[in-house]
Structure formats: C-alpha cells, structure tokens
Amino acid sequence: MSLFPYKEILEMIKKYDTIIVHRHMRPDPDALGSQGGLVEILKESFPKKRIIKAGGPVGDLDFLITMDEVNDDDYKGSLVIVTDTANTPRISDERYKLGSMLIKIDHHPNDDIYGDVQLVNINASSCSEIIADFYLANQDELTLPKEAARLLYAGIVGDTGRFLYPSTTPHTMRIAAKLMENDFIPNEVNNQMNVVSQKVAKLTGYILQNLTISEVGVAKILLTQEILNTFNVTDMETSSIVSIPGTIDGVLVWGIFVEQTEGHFRCRLRSKGPIINEVAKRHHGGGHPLASGANARNKEEIDQIVEELTDLASKWLNE
Ligand code: AMP
C-alpha cells in the first residue's frame, strides 16, 4: 500500500460534481503548474464534472494558465483541493472554505495541517511532481492530456531551478522524462520561463552592483519602494531575480528584502546549505529548509534576520 492517499483522493474526486482547485497567493510556476496540471487531468478524465481553477491574478505567468470565473454558489456541495500551499492564510481566495470537503496537496513542511485529507510529501521537488505521482498511481483511471504534462513540467522546472537545486532526485528526473513524452515542446516552456523583461534585467544589474556579501557568505540586498519605482518593477516581478545571488562565488545564504507599499518588508531567503526555515518561522514566515519567505516590520527586523542567518552560516562553516 502507498504511504500517500492517492487512491483515497481519487475516490473522493469521483463523488463530487464540482471540484474547485486553489493554490497560493503570488503564484509561481509550481503553484500554477500543480493547480493547472491537476485541473487538466481531471477535466480530461471526468468530462461531465465541473473543474474550476480559482485564485487571484497570475501576472506575467499567463503564458502558463489563467484563472476561471468562480461564484460563491459554485462552492455549494463542492470538493475543494488546494495545491502547493503550506498554510491557510496563503491560500489565494479565501472562499476555499465554502466547499463541502477540503484536500491539501503540498510539498512544504506540514506545519499547518488543514483540510479533511492531506497528501503532503516534503521529499518531492515540487507540488507538480506530487500531482504527476498522483496521476501515475491512478493511471488506470486517469488521463494525462498534453496540456497537463506541459504545466506539470513547468512547475517542476520552476521549483528545481531547472533541475539545479538539491531537491532534484532521480525520481524527479524520471517524472520529467515521462512528462516530456507527451508531445508538448519542453524547450518552448524553458525559454518562456527563462526570459526576463528589460526592466527586470536592469534591476538585476542593480542587484549585482549593490549586493553586500559578508565574510561568512551571507548576502543581502534591500529593494525599497524607491528602487522598485526607479526600475518600474513590482514586487511580483522580483521573483525571477531571487536565485541570482546564489550564482556568485562565496555566497552561502542570501536574503532579498523587498519593501511593500504598506511599509513592511517581504524577505525572500535562500540557502545553499544551512537550514533557514526556522529563521523564517520566527519572522512571520516559513517555507522549505533552503528556500523560505518571511516578513520584517522594519529595517531593525531585517538586521535581526541577517544576524540570525549569519549565526547559521558561521556554524555551518565551522562544522
Ligand atoms: P518566496 O521567497 O516568496 O519565493 O518563498 C519561498 C518559499 O517560502 C516558498 O516555498 C513559500 O511557500 C515560502 N513562504 C514564503 N512566504 C511565506 C510566508 N509568509 N509564510 C510561510 N511560507 C512562506
């Protein structure tokens, strides 16, 4: 028997006429890939059911998918599935509560155990990989259309940094290979995800020029509203620059601190070794061991976060 409730979830899906799939706010390719991939599999496999994608705007990731219109009435008697979202406050569109039954499918540490059923595999590279596993476990009853394969592949590519991060396992590669057999053009997806706008490219130049790197390899950059306005870039558009400091020799841990219009700072934290999600949790955030997000009320809290990251980096280097 599988460790994971793949069969139970399929049985629940069969019982509902309307299934509404949500994901997290400020979606990344894995949020959209897992949500859209699941929706496309279910649409193809159960043509008589209503399968709906819910959530806020997807920004410049609309080459992947766009959302459906959803009314409050649609939730009556529905099954709601949330993908790629560790905790309830991050679910995009809080009407996820209005369904009859709730399923969580995710790959983040399961700190907020919400929903009636959870399929959480923290060893999966991405939530899209879990959706592919769900499909494979139920292959006799489900169909994977080309569009689902494209979306799941995009999600895996997004969350593994195109197979760069240590979360990439032989299983991840086997899943990616299987998805590639489905006739979409992987190279097209890779290129779409690789492109940055000219203004983000210019912001990248600013980051490379102004990043500070400490002796123990903690890199830091502050992006104030003034800087974002200078480059005409929104917070959402900063997602493609998060991995950049990690490409620089000597950088072990890094934080990109983005001032929000409300005044606090969104902290995007990454690591090549030390486990940083405990730091994120202490500052109104969370996430993966090597990729977390937090919130700082002011610059003093940013300094505090950097100090905590510095302690981790020092310990790591002395081990
Ligand atoms: P980001 O830097 O926003 O790309 O987030 C990196 C990782 O941290 C993602 O896996 C998020 O799910 C997680 N994360 C970001 N912000 C938060 C938050 N406020 N609370 C919990 N987890 C978060």
PDB file of N, CA and C in Angstrom, residues 211-222 242 245 250-257 266-283 285-286 288-296 299-319:
ATOM      1  N   LEU A 211      24.738  44.307  -4.068  1.00  0.00           N
ATOM      2  CA  LEU A 211      24.636  43.212  -3.101  1.00  0.00           C
ATOM      3  C   LEU A 211      25.828  43.281  -2.144  1.00  0.00           C
ATOM      4  N   THR A 212      25.552  43.129  -0.847  1.00  0.00           N
ATOM      5  CA  THR A 212      26.698  43.043   0.080  1.00  0.00           C
ATOM      6  C   THR A 212      26.881  41.572   0.447  1.00  0.00           C
ATOM      7  N   ILE A 213      28.131  41.151   0.534  1.00  0.00           N
ATOM      8  CA  ILE A 213      28.428  39.748   0.869  1.00  0.00           C
ATOM      9  C   ILE A 213      29.354  39.752   2.083  1.00  0.00           C
ATOM     10  N   SER A 214      28.904  39.106   3.168  1.00  0.00           N
ATOM     11  CA  SER A 214      29.718  39.129   4.391  1.00  0.00           C
ATOM     12  C   SER A 214      30.803  38.054   4.320  1.00  0.00           C
ATOM     13  N   GLU A 215      31.681  38.084   5.312  1.00  0.00           N
ATOM     14  CA  GLU A 215      32.807  37.138   5.332  1.00  0.00           C
ATOM     15  C   GLU A 215      32.355  35.692   5.385  1.00  0.00           C
ATOM     16  N   VAL A 216      31.206  35.469   6.073  1.00  0.00           N
ATOM     17  CA  VAL A 216      30.721  34.085   6.178  1.00  0.00           C
ATOM     18  C   VAL A 216      29.747  33.727   5.051  1.00  0.00           C
ATOM     19  N   GLY A 217      29.642  34.605   4.070  1.00  0.00           N
ATOM     20  CA  GLY A 217      28.847  34.256   2.884  1.00  0.00           C
ATOM     21  C   GLY A 217      27.372  34.585   2.959  1.00  0.00           C
ATOM     22  N   VAL A 218      27.021  35.552   3.815  1.00  0.00           N
ATOM     23  CA  VAL A 218      25.614  35.982   3.861  1.00  0.00           C
ATOM     24  C   VAL A 218      25.463  37.214   2.962  1.00  0.00           C
ATOM     25  N   ALA A 219      24.680  37.089   1.930  1.00  0.00           N
ATOM     26  CA  ALA A 219      24.475  38.204   1.003  1.00  0.00           C
ATOM     27  C   ALA A 219      23.128  38.851   1.270  1.00  0.00           C
ATOM     28  N   LYS A 220      23.111  40.175   1.071  1.00  0.00           N
ATOM     29  CA  LYS A 220      21.892  40.922   1.404  1.00  0.00           C
ATOM     30  C   LYS A 220      21.676  42.034   0.392  1.00  0.00           C
ATOM     31  N   ILE A 221      20.424  42.228  -0.009  1.00  0.00           N
ATOM     32  CA  ILE A 221      20.088  43.392  -0.828  1.00  0.00           C
ATOM     33  C   ILE A 221      18.720  43.904  -0.392  1.00  0.00           C
ATOM     34  N   LEU A 222      18.642  45.217  -0.300  1.00  0.00           N
ATOM     35  CA  LEU A 222      17.386  45.853   0.105  1.00  0.00           C
ATOM     36  C   LEU A 222      16.785  46.505  -1.136  1.00  0.00           C
ATOM     37  N   VAL A 242      15.416  36.139  -7.626  1.00  0.00           N
ATOM     38  CA  VAL A 242      15.717  35.611  -6.294  1.00  0.00           C
ATOM     39  C   VAL A 242      16.933  34.675  -6.303  1.00  0.00           C
ATOM     40  N   PRO A 245      21.779  35.886  -6.483  1.00  0.00           N
ATOM     41  CA  PRO A 245      22.939  35.922  -5.571  1.00  0.00           C
ATOM     42  C   PRO A 245      23.606  34.552  -5.406  1.00  0.00           C
ATOM     43  N   GLY A 250      31.162  32.240  -3.244  1.00  0.00           N
ATOM     44  CA  GLY A 250      31.280  32.688  -1.859  1.00  0.00           C
ATOM     45  C   GLY A 250      29.955  32.984  -1.179  1.00  0.00           C
ATOM     46  N   VAL A 251      28.874  32.998  -1.922  1.00  0.00           N
ATOM     47  CA  VAL A 251      27.561  33.260  -1.287  1.00  0.00           C
ATOM     48  C   VAL A 251      26.964  31.921  -0.830  1.00  0.00           C
ATOM     49  N   LEU A 252      26.682  31.846   0.484  1.00  0.00           N
ATOM     50  CA  LEU A 252      26.147  30.616   1.075  1.00  0.00           C
ATOM     51  C   LEU A 252      24.656  30.763   1.400  1.00  0.00           C
ATOM     52  N   VAL A 253      24.303  31.929   1.926  1.00  0.00           N
ATOM     53  CA  VAL A 253      22.920  32.220   2.331  1.00  0.00           C
ATOM     54  C   VAL A 253      22.612  33.636   1.853  1.00  0.00           C
ATOM     55  N   TRP A 254      21.386  33.855   1.401  1.00  0.00           N
ATOM     56  CA  TRP A 254      21.093  35.222   0.984  1.00  0.00           C
ATOM     57  C   TRP A 254      19.642  35.627   1.249  1.00  0.00           C
ATOM     58  N   GLY A 255      19.473  36.933   1.349  1.00  0.00           N
ATOM     59  CA  GLY A 255      18.140  37.490   1.582  1.00  0.00           C
ATOM     60  C   GLY A 255      17.900  38.660   0.658  1.00  0.00           C
ATOM     61  N   ILE A 256      16.733  38.659   0.021  1.00  0.00           N
ATOM     62  CA  ILE A 256      16.320  39.815  -0.786  1.00  0.00           C
ATOM     63  C   ILE A 256      15.136  40.419  -0.042  1.00  0.00           C
ATOM     64  N   PHE A 257      15.295  41.660   0.373  1.00  0.00           N
ATOM     65  CA  PHE A 257      14.306  42.291   1.248  1.00  0.00           C
ATOM     66  C   PHE A 257      13.562  43.358   0.442  1.00  0.00           C
ATOM     67  N   ARG A 266       8.966  42.274   2.624  1.00  0.00           N
ATOM     68  CA  ARG A 266       8.883  40.852   2.304  1.00  0.00           C
ATOM     69  C   ARG A 266      10.324  40.339   2.190  1.00  0.00           C
ATOM     70  N   CYS A 267      10.625  39.252   2.878  1.00  0.00           N
ATOM     71  CA  CYS A 267      12.007  38.740   2.909  1.00  0.00           C
ATOM     72  C   CYS A 267      12.057  37.420   2.159  1.00  0.00           C
ATOM     73  N   ARG A 268      12.826  37.393   1.100  1.00  0.00           N
ATOM     74  CA  ARG A 268      12.953  36.158   0.326  1.00  0.00           C
ATOM     75  C   ARG A 268      14.316  35.578   0.667  1.00  0.00           C
ATOM     76  N   LEU A 269      14.297  34.447   1.364  1.00  0.00           N
ATOM     77  CA  LEU A 269      15.523  33.877   1.931  1.00  0.00           C
ATOM     78  C   LEU A 269      15.891  32.584   1.206  1.00  0.00           C
ATOM     79  N   ARG A 270      17.165  32.425   0.915  1.00  0.00           N
ATOM     80  CA  ARG A 270      17.629  31.218   0.228  1.00  0.00           C
ATOM     81  C   ARG A 270      18.961  30.763   0.835  1.00  0.00           C
ATOM     82  N   SER A 271      19.255  29.456   0.681  1.00  0.00           N
ATOM     83  CA  SER A 271      20.490  28.921   1.248  1.00  0.00           C
ATOM     84  C   SER A 271      21.022  27.804   0.368  1.00  0.00           C
ATOM     85  N   LYS A 272      22.357  27.643   0.406  1.00  0.00           N
ATOM     86  CA  LYS A 272      22.958  26.508  -0.294  1.00  0.00           C
ATOM     87  C   LYS A 272      23.342  25.416   0.689  1.00  0.00           C
ATOM     88  N   GLY A 273      23.034  25.583   1.959  1.00  0.00           N
ATOM     89  CA  GLY A 273      23.409  24.561   2.949  1.00  0.00           C
ATOM     90  C   GLY A 273      22.683  24.726   4.272  1.00  0.00           C
ATOM     91  N   PRO A 274      22.983  25.789   5.029  1.00  0.00           N
ATOM     92  CA  PRO A 274      22.317  25.948   6.334  1.00  0.00           C
ATOM     93  C   PRO A 274      20.786  25.965   6.193  1.00  0.00           C
ATOM     94  N   ILE A 275      20.120  25.332   7.157  1.00  0.00           N
ATOM     95  CA  ILE A 275      18.651  25.255   7.136  1.00  0.00           C
ATOM     96  C   ILE A 275      18.086  26.577   7.649  1.00  0.00           C
ATOM     97  N   ILE A 276      17.315  27.259   6.797  1.00  0.00           N
ATOM     98  CA  ILE A 276      16.913  28.625   7.141  1.00  0.00           C
ATOM     99  C   ILE A 276      15.422  28.783   7.469  1.00  0.00           C
ATOM    100  N   ASN A 277      14.628  27.707   7.320  1.00  0.00           N
ATOM    101  CA  ASN A 277      13.183  27.962   7.501  1.00  0.00           C
ATOM    102  C   ASN A 277      12.791  28.239   8.955  1.00  0.00           C
ATOM    103  N   GLU A 278      13.648  27.829   9.906  1.00  0.00           N
ATOM    104  CA  GLU A 278      13.341  28.166  11.303  1.00  0.00           C
ATOM    105  C   GLU A 278      13.471  29.684  11.512  1.00  0.00           C
ATOM    106  N   VAL A 279      14.445  30.294  10.840  1.00  0.00           N
ATOM    107  CA  VAL A 279      14.580  31.759  10.913  1.00  0.00           C
ATOM    108  C   VAL A 279      13.320  32.401  10.326  1.00  0.00           C
ATOM    109  N   ALA A 280      12.892  31.884   9.180  1.00  0.00           N
ATOM    110  CA  ALA A 280      11.684  32.441   8.533  1.00  0.00           C
ATOM    111  C   ALA A 280      10.476  32.331   9.463  1.00  0.00           C
ATOM    112  N   LYS A 281      10.367  31.182  10.140  1.00  0.00           N
ATOM    113  CA  LYS A 281       9.206  30.978  11.026  1.00  0.00           C
ATOM    114  C   LYS A 281       9.209  31.972  12.184  1.00  0.00           C
ATOM    115  N   ARG A 282      10.413  32.341  12.636  1.00  0.00           N
ATOM    116  CA  ARG A 282      10.480  33.312  13.754  1.00  0.00           C
ATOM    117  C   ARG A 282      10.075  34.721  13.305  1.00  0.00           C
ATOM    118  N   HIS A 283      10.014  34.931  11.980  1.00  0.00           N
ATOM    119  CA  HIS A 283       9.685  36.273  11.475  1.00  0.00           C
ATOM    120  C   HIS A 283       8.481  36.208  10.530  1.00  0.00           C
ATOM    121  N   GLY A 285       6.910  33.905   8.847  1.00  0.00           N
ATOM    122  CA  GLY A 285       7.028  33.244   7.553  1.00  0.00           C
ATOM    123  C   GLY A 285       7.217  31.756   7.710  1.00  0.00           C
ATOM    124  N   GLY A 286       7.815  31.154   6.714  1.00  0.00           N
ATOM    125  CA  GLY A 286       8.051  29.713   6.729  1.00  0.00           C
ATOM    126  C   GLY A 286       8.586  29.286   5.378  1.00  0.00           C
ATOM    127  N   HIS A 288      10.534  26.117   2.835  1.00  0.00           N
ATOM    128  CA  HIS A 288      11.390  24.927   2.745  1.00  0.00           C
ATOM    129  C   HIS A 288      12.688  25.142   3.519  1.00  0.00           C
ATOM    130  N   PRO A 289      13.419  24.064   3.819  1.00  0.00           N
ATOM    131  CA  PRO A 289      14.688  24.225   4.527  1.00  0.00           C
ATOM    132  C   PRO A 289      15.664  25.189   3.824  1.00  0.00           C
ATOM    133  N   LEU A 290      15.683  25.168   2.482  1.00  0.00           N
ATOM    134  CA  LEU A 290      16.653  26.004   1.768  1.00  0.00           C
ATOM    135  C   LEU A 290      16.008  27.155   0.985  1.00  0.00           C
ATOM    136  N   ALA A 291      14.711  27.295   1.075  1.00  0.00           N
ATOM    137  CA  ALA A 291      14.021  28.383   0.338  1.00  0.00           C
ATOM    138  C   ALA A 291      12.808  28.806   1.141  1.00  0.00           C
ATOM    139  N   SER A 292      12.936  29.943   1.802  1.00  0.00           N
ATOM    140  CA  SER A 292      11.859  30.375   2.699  1.00  0.00           C
ATOM    141  C   SER A 292      11.474  31.823   2.439  1.00  0.00           C
ATOM    142  N   GLY A 293      10.364  32.203   3.045  1.00  0.00           N
ATOM    143  CA  GLY A 293       9.924  33.586   2.956  1.00  0.00           C
ATOM    144  C   GLY A 293       9.508  34.063   4.334  1.00  0.00           C
ATOM    145  N   ALA A 294       9.742  35.355   4.623  1.00  0.00           N
ATOM    146  CA  ALA A 294       9.368  35.907   5.928  1.00  0.00           C
ATOM    147  C   ALA A 294       8.905  37.342   5.725  1.00  0.00           C
ATOM    148  N   ASN A 295       8.529  37.977   6.828  1.00  0.00           N
ATOM    149  CA  ASN A 295       8.119  39.389   6.782  1.00  0.00           C
ATOM    150  C   ASN A 295       8.801  40.136   7.906  1.00  0.00           C
ATOM    151  N   ALA A 296       9.391  41.296   7.583  1.00  0.00           N
ATOM    152  CA  ALA A 296      10.032  42.123   8.612  1.00  0.00           C
ATOM    153  C   ALA A 296       9.248  43.418   8.730  1.00  0.00           C
ATOM    154  N   LYS A 299      13.461  48.006   9.231  1.00  0.00           N
ATOM    155  CA  LYS A 299      14.860  47.678   8.914  1.00  0.00           C
ATOM    156  C   LYS A 299      15.563  46.997  10.092  1.00  0.00           C
ATOM    157  N   GLU A 300      15.132  47.316  11.314  1.00  0.00           N
ATOM    158  CA  GLU A 300      15.744  46.681  12.504  1.00  0.00           C
ATOM    159  C   GLU A 300      15.484  45.167  12.456  1.00  0.00           C
ATOM    160  N   GLU A 301      14.267  44.811  12.043  1.00  0.00           N
ATOM    161  CA  GLU A 301      13.973  43.367  11.983  1.00  0.00           C
ATOM    162  C   GLU A 301      14.769  42.701  10.854  1.00  0.00           C
ATOM    163  N   ILE A 302      15.006  43.445   9.774  1.00  0.00           N
ATOM    164  CA  ILE A 302      15.853  42.889   8.701  1.00  0.00           C
ATOM    165  C   ILE A 302      17.248  42.605   9.263  1.00  0.00           C
ATOM    166  N   ASP A 303      17.782  43.578  10.033  1.00  0.00           N
ATOM    167  CA  ASP A 303      19.117  43.374  10.640  1.00  0.00           C
ATOM    168  C   ASP A 303      19.115  42.136  11.520  1.00  0.00           C
ATOM    169  N   GLN A 304      18.010  41.960  12.265  1.00  0.00           N
ATOM    170  CA  GLN A 304      17.892  40.804  13.151  1.00  0.00           C
ATOM    171  C   GLN A 304      17.916  39.497  12.335  1.00  0.00           C
ATOM    172  N   ILE A 305      17.188  39.501  11.228  1.00  0.00           N
ATOM    173  CA  ILE A 305      17.145  38.300  10.364  1.00  0.00           C
ATOM    174  C   ILE A 305      18.544  38.015   9.812  1.00  0.00           C
ATOM    175  N   VAL A 306      19.223  39.073   9.363  1.00  0.00           N
ATOM    176  CA  VAL A 306      20.573  38.890   8.804  1.00  0.00           C
ATOM    177  C   VAL A 306      21.521  38.352   9.879  1.00  0.00           C
ATOM    178  N   GLU A 307      21.341  38.830  11.107  1.00  0.00           N
ATOM    179  CA  GLU A 307      22.175  38.339  12.220  1.00  0.00           C
ATOM    180  C   GLU A 307      21.929  36.836  12.451  1.00  0.00           C
ATOM    181  N   GLU A 308      20.670  36.456  12.405  1.00  0.00           N
ATOM    182  CA  GLU A 308      20.341  35.032  12.616  1.00  0.00           C
ATOM    183  C   GLU A 308      20.897  34.177  11.473  1.00  0.00           C
ATOM    184  N   LEU A 309      20.836  34.708  10.246  1.00  0.00           N
ATOM    185  CA  LEU A 309      21.397  33.970   9.106  1.00  0.00           C
ATOM    186  C   LEU A 309      22.913  33.873   9.233  1.00  0.00           C
ATOM    187  N   THR A 310      23.530  34.953   9.761  1.00  0.00           N
ATOM    188  CA  THR A 310      24.982  34.968   9.938  1.00  0.00           C
ATOM    189  C   THR A 310      25.413  33.899  10.952  1.00  0.00           C
ATOM    190  N   ASP A 311      24.646  33.780  12.032  1.00  0.00           N
ATOM    191  CA  ASP A 311      24.937  32.732  13.034  1.00  0.00           C
ATOM    192  C   ASP A 311      24.899  31.356  12.394  1.00  0.00           C
ATOM    193  N   LEU A 312      23.842  31.119  11.584  1.00  0.00           N
ATOM    194  CA  LEU A 312      23.704  29.815  10.925  1.00  0.00           C
ATOM    195  C   LEU A 312      24.872  29.550   9.981  1.00  0.00           C
ATOM    196  N   ALA A 313      25.241  30.587   9.207  1.00  0.00           N
ATOM    197  CA  ALA A 313      26.324  30.422   8.230  1.00  0.00           C
ATOM    198  C   ALA A 313      27.651  30.142   8.955  1.00  0.00           C
ATOM    199  N   SER A 314      27.889  30.860  10.066  1.00  0.00           N
ATOM    200  CA  SER A 314      29.143  30.659  10.815  1.00  0.00           C
ATOM    201  C   SER A 314      29.208  29.239  11.343  1.00  0.00           C
ATOM    202  N   LYS A 315      28.097  28.778  11.927  1.00  0.00           N
ATOM    203  CA  LYS A 315      28.069  27.409  12.480  1.00  0.00           C
ATOM    204  C   LYS A 315      28.312  26.399  11.371  1.00  0.00           C
ATOM    205  N   TRP A 316      27.672  26.632  10.260  1.00  0.00           N
ATOM    206  CA  TRP A 316      27.799  25.711   9.119  1.00  0.00           C
ATOM    207  C   TRP A 316      29.267  25.636   8.657  1.00  0.00           C
ATOM    208  N   LEU A 317      29.925  26.780   8.582  1.00  0.00           N
ATOM    209  CA  LEU A 317      31.315  26.813   8.094  1.00  0.00           C
ATOM    210  C   LEU A 317      32.266  26.165   9.110  1.00  0.00           C
ATOM    211  N   ASN A 318      31.886  26.207  10.404  1.00  0.00           N
ATOM    212  CA  ASN A 318      32.778  25.632  11.435  1.00  0.00           C
ATOM    213  C   ASN A 318      32.519  24.155  11.683  1.00  0.00           C
ATOM    214  N   GLU A 319      31.493  23.610  11.061  1.00  0.00           N
ATOM    215  CA  GLU A 319      31.156  22.195  11.320  1.00  0.00           C
ATOM    216  C   GLU A 319      32.183  21.262  10.717  1.00  0.00           C
TER     217      GLU A 319
END
